[in-house]
Short mmCIF file of C-alpha atoms in Angstrom, two decimals:
data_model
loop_
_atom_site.label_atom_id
_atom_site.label_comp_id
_atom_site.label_asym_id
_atom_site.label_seq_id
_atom_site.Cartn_x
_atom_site.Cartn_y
_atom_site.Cartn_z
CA UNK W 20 -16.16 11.67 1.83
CA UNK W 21 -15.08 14.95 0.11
CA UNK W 22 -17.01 14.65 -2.62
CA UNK W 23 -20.08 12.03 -3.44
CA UNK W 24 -19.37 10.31 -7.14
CA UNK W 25 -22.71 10.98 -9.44
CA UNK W 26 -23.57 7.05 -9.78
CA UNK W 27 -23.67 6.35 -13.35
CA UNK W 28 -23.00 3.74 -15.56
CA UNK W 29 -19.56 4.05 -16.23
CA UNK W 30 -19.19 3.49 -12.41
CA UNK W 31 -20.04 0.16 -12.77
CA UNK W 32 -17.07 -0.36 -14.64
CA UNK W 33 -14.17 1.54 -15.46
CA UNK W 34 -12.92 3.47 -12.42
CA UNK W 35 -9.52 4.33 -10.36
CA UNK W 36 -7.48 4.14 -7.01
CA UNK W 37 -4.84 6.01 -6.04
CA UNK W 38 -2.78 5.56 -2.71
CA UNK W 39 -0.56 8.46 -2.23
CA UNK W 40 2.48 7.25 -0.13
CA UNK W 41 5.37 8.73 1.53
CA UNK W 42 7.38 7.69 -1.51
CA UNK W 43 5.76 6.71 -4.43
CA UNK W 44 2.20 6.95 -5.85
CA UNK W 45 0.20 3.38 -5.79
CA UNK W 46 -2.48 3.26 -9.12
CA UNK W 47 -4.96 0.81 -9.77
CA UNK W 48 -7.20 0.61 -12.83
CA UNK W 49 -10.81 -1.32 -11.79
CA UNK W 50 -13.55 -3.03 -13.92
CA UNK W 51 -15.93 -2.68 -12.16
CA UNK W 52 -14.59 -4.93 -8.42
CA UNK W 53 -12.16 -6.82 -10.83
CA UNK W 54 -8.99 -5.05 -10.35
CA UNK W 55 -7.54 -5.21 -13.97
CA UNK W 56 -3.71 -3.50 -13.56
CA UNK W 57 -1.66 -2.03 -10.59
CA UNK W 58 1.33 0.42 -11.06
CA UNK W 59 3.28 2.86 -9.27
CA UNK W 60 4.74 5.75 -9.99
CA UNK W 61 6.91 8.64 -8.04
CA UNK W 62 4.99 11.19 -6.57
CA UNK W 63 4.19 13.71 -9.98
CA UNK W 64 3.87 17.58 -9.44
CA UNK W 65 1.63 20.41 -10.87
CA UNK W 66 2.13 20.02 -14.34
CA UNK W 67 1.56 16.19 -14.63
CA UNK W 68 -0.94 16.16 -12.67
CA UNK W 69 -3.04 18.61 -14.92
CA UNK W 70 -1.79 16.33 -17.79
CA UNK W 71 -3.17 13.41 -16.09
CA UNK W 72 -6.43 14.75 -15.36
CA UNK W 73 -7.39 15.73 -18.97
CA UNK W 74 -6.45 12.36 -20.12
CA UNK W 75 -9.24 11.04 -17.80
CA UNK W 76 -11.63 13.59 -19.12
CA UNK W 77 -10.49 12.61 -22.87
CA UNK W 78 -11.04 8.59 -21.48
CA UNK W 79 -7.35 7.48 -21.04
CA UNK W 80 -5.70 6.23 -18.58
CA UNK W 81 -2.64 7.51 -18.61
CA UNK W 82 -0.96 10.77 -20.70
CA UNK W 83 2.23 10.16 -22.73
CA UNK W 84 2.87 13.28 -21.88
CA UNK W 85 4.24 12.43 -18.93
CA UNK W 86 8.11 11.00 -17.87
CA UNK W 87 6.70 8.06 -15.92
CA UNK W 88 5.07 4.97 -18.11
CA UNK W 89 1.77 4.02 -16.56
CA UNK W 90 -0.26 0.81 -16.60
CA UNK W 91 1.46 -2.29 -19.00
CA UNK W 92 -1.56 -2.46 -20.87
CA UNK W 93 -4.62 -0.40 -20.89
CA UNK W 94 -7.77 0.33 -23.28
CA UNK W 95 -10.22 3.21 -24.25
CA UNK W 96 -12.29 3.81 -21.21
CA UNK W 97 -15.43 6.05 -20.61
CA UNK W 98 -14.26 9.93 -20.48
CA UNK W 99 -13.69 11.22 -16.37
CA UNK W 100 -13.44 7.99 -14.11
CA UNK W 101 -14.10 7.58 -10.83
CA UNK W 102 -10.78 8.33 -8.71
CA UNK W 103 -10.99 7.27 -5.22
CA UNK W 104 -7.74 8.45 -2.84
CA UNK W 105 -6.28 7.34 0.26
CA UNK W 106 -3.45 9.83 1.03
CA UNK W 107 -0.49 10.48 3.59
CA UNK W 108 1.24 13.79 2.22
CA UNK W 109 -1.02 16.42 1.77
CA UNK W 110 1.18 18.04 -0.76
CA UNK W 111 0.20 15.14 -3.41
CA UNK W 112 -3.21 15.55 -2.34
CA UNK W 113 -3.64 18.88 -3.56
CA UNK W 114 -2.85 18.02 -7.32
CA UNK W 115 -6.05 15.85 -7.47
CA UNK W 116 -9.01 17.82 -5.50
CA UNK W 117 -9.63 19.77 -9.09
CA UNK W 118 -10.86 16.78 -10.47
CA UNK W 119 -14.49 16.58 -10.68
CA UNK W 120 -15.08 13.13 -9.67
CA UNK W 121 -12.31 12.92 -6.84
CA UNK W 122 -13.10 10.65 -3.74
CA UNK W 123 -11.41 11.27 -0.40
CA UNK W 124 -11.41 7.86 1.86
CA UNK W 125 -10.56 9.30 5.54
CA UNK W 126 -11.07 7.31 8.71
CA UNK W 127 -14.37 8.44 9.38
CA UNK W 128 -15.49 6.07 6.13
CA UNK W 129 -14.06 2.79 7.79
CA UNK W 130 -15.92 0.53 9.73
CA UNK W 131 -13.35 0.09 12.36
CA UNK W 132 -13.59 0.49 15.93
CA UNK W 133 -11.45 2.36 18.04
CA UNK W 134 -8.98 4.63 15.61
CA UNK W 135 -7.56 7.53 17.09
CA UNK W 136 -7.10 10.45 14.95
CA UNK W 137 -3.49 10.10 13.73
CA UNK W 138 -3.56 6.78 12.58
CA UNK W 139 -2.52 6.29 9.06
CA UNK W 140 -5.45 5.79 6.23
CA UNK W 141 -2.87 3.81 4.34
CA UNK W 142 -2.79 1.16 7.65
CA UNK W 143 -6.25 1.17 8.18
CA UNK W 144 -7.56 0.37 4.75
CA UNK W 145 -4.81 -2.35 4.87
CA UNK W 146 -6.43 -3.43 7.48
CA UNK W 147 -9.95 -3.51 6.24
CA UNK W 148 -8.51 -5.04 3.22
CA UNK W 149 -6.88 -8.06 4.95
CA UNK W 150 -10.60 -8.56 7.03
CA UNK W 151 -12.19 -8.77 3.95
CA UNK W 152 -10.19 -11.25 2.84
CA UNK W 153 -9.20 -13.33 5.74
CA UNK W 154 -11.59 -12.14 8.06
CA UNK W 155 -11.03 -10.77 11.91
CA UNK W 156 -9.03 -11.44 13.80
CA UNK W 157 -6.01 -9.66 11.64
CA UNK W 158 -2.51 -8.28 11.81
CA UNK W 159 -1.11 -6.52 8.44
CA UNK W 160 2.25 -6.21 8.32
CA UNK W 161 3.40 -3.82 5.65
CA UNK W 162 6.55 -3.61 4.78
CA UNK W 163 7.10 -0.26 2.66
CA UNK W 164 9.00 3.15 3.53
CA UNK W 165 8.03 2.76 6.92
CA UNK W 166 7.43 -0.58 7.95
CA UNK W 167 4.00 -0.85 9.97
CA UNK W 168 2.13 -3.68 12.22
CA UNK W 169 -1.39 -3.09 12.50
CA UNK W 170 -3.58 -5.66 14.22
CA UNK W 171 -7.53 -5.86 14.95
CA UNK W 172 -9.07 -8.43 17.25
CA UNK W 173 -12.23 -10.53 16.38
CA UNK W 174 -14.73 -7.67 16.69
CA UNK W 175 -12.84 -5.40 14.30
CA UNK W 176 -11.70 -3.03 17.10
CA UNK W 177 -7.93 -1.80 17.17
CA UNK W 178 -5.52 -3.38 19.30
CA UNK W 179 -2.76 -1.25 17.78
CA UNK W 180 0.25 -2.01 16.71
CA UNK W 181 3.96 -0.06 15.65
CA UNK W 182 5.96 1.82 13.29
CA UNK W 183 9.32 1.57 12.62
CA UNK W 184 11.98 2.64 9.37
CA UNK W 185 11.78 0.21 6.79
CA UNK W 186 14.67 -2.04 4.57
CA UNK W 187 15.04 1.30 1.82
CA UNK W 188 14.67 3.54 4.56
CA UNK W 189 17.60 2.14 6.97
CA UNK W 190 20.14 1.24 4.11
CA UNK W 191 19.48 4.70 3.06
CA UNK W 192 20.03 6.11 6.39
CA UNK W 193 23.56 4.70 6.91
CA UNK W 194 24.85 5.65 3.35
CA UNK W 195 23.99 9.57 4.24
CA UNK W 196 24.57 9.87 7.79
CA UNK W 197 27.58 7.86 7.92
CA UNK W 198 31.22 8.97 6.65
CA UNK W 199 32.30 5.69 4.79
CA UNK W 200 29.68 3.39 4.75
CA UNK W 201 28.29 2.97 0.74
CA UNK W 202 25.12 3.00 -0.37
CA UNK W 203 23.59 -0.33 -0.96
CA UNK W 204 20.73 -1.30 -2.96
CA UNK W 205 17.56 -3.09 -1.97
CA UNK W 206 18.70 -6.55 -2.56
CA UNK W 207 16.08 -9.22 -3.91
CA UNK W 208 17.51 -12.49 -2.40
CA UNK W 209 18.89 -12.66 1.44
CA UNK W 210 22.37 -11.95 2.40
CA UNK W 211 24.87 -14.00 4.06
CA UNK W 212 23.76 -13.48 7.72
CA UNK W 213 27.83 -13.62 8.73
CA UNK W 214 28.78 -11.20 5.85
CA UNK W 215 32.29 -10.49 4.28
CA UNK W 216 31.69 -7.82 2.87
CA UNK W 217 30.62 -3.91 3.97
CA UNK W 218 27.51 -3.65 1.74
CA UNK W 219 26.41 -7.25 2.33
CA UNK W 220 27.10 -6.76 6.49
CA UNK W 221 25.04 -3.59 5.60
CA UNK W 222 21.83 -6.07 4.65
CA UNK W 223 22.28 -8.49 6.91
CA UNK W 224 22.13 -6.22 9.61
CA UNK W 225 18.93 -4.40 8.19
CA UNK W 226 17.08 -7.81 6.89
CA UNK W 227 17.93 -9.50 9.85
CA UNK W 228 17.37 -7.34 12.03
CA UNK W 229 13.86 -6.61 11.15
CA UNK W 230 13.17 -9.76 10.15
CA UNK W 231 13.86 -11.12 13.83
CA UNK W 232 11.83 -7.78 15.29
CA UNK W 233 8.44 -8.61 13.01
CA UNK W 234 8.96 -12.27 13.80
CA UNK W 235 8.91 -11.63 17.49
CA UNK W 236 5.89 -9.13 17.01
CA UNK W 237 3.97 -12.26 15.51
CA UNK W 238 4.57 -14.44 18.02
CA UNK W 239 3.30 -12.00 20.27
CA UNK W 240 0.26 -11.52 17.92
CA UNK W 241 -0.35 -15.18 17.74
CA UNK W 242 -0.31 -16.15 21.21
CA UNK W 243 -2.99 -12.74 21.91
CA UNK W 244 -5.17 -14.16 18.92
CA UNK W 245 -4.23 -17.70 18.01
CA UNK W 246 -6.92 -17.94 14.91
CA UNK W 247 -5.76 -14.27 13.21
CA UNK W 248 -4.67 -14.85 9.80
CA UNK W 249 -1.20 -12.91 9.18
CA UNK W 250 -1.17 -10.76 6.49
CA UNK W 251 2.34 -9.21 4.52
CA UNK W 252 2.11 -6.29 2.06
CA UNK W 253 4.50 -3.32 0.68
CA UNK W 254 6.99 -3.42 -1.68
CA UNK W 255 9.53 -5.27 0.81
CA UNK W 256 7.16 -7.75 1.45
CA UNK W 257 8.52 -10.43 -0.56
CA UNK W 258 12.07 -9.87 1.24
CA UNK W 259 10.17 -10.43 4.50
CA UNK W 260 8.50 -13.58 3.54
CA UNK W 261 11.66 -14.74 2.35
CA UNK W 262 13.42 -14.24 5.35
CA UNK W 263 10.29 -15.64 7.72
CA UNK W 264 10.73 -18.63 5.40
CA UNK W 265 14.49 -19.03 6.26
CA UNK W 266 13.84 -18.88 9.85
CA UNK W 267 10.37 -19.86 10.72
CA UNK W 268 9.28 -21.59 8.05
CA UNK W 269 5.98 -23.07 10.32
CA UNK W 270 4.96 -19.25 10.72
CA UNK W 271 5.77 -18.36 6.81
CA UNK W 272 3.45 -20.71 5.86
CA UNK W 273 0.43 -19.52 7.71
CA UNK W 274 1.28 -15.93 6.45
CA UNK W 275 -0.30 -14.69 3.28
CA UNK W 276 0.88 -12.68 0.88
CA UNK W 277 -1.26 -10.00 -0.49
CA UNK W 278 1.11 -7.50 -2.28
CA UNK W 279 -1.60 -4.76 -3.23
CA UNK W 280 -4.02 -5.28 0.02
CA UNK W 281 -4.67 -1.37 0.20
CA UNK W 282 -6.91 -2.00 -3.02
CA UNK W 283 -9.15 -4.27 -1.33
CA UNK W 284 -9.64 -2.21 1.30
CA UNK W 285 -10.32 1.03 -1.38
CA UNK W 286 -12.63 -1.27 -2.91
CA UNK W 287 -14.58 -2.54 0.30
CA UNK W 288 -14.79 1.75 0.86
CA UNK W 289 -16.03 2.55 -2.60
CA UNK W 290 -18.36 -0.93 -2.26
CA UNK W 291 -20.01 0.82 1.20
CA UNK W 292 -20.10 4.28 -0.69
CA UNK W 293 -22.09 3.11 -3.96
CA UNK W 294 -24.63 1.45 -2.04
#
C-alpha cells in the first residue's frame, strides 16, 4: 500500500474506488461493502483533478466544475473519503497521490499465487473479484480496450492467460490505418455474420472473430478445469455474451455476467487492508 487510510468512522461508510484504465476512468461510490453507484468517466487532467479533490475534502462526490457528469444520484457525504486506486497509466496516477487519504492496490496486496511482475492490477483484481464471488477455479474474461483472459486454478495460483485488441480497439484500427474503410461504431446488437454492407462486414469480422477466438479459449479452459465458473466483464461484455449466446448457447449459460467485477475485487483489497 502507498499510503495506510487512518481507520475512522466515516470508513465504515462512505468511501471510493477508482480504476484508472487505458481509456476511461472506472468510479465507484461505497457504503460501507454496499456498492451504491458506478460511473465512468474519460481520463481528467491537472485541473479537474484538483477540482475533484476539494470536493471530497468539502464532502461531495463529484465537482460541477467539471465537463464530465459524475454519479446519477449522489448525497452529502463525510468531508475527504477514502479513495482506493487500481491503475494502468501512470500519467492518471499522478493527479491523485496529493490526496491525503489515497490508497494504492499493487500486486503485492493480492492474495494470489504466482504473478509475475508485469501482469496487469486491473486483471488480477478481476480475478480476485470473480473468486470471491464464484470461487476458484476461475477464468475472467474482460472484454474492454484490450480484451484479456485471465484464469486461476483451484488453489488460487495463475495459470495465465492472453491479451489481445479489443471490439473499439480493432474497428478503430481499420478506420485509421486503412485508406477507405469508414469508421464504424460499437454496435449494441450482432451483425449479419454474411454482411452487405462495408461497415456491417467491418463488425462481423471483429465480433465474430473474437467471439469464435474467446469461445475456443473456454473450451480449452473448461476441459483444464471442468468445475471453474466463467466469468465476463468490460464494457463489451454484453456484446460477447450476446454472441456466446448465438453460438453456444450451452456455454452462455454457465457464464456469468458481472459487469463491474474490478469493484469486488477493490473491495475484497480494502476488506484485507481494514482488518
Amino acid at each position: 500500500m502507498s499510503k495506510t487510510a487512518t481507520e475512522s468512522g466515516s470508513d465504515h461508510h462512505n468511501w471510493l474506488a477508482l480504476s484508472i484504465g487505458n481509456s476511461r476512468l472506472h468510479w465507484a461510490w461505497f457504503k460501507g461493502e454496499i456498492c451504491k453507484q458506478v460511473w465512468h468517466s474519460p481520463h481528467l487532467d491537472q485541473s479537474a483533478g484538483s477540482k475533484l479533490i476539494h470536493a471530497w475534502n468539502r464532502g461531495e462526490l463529484w465537482c460541477g466544475g467539471i465537463e464530465f457528469p459524475g454519479p446519477p444520484e449522489f448525497e452529502e457525504i463525510a468531508p475527504n473519503p477514502p479513495l482506493w486506486i487500481a491503475c494502468v497509466v501512470p500519467q492518471q496516477l499522478a493527479l491523485w497521490q496529493s490526496y491525503q487519504r489515497f490508497n494504492l492496490i499493487t500486486l503485492a496486496d493480492l492474495p494470489l499465487l504466482g504473478l509475475y511482475p508485469t501482469l496487469g492490477i486491473d486483471r488480477a483484481l478481476a480475478l480476485v473479484g470473480a473468486a470471491t464471488e464464484s470461487g476458484w477455479p476461475v477464468l475472467v474474461v474482460d472484454a474492454g480496450t484490450a480484451l484479456t483472459l485471465t484464469g486461476a486454478d483451484p488453489e488460487g495460483r495463475l495459470v495465465g492467460g492472453a491479451i489481445l485488441p479489443g471490439f473499439g480497439l480493432q474497428l478503430q484500427s481499420l478506420s485509421e490505418n486503412t485508406a477507405a474503410l469508414p469508421r464504424v461504431t460499437f454496435p449494441t446488437s450482432l451483425p449479419p455474420r454474411w454482411a452487405l454492407t462495408t461497415a456491417e462486414a467491418i463488425a462481423s469480422g471483429v465480433i465474430y472473430g473474437i467471439g469464435s477466438g474467446v469461445r475456443d479459449f473456454i473450451n480449452d479452459w473448461k476441459e483444464r478445469f471442468p468445475t471453474s465458473a466463467v466469468v465476463i466483464t468490460g464494457g463489451g461484455g454484453e456484446i460477447l455474451l450476446r454472441y456466446l449466446q448465438e453460438s453456444a448457447s450451452e456455454m452462455a449459460k454457465q457464464a456469468i455476467a458481472m459487469p463491474n467485477l474490478i469493484f469486488s475485487g477493490i473491495r475484497c483489497i480494502k476488506q484485507q487492508q481494514s482488518g
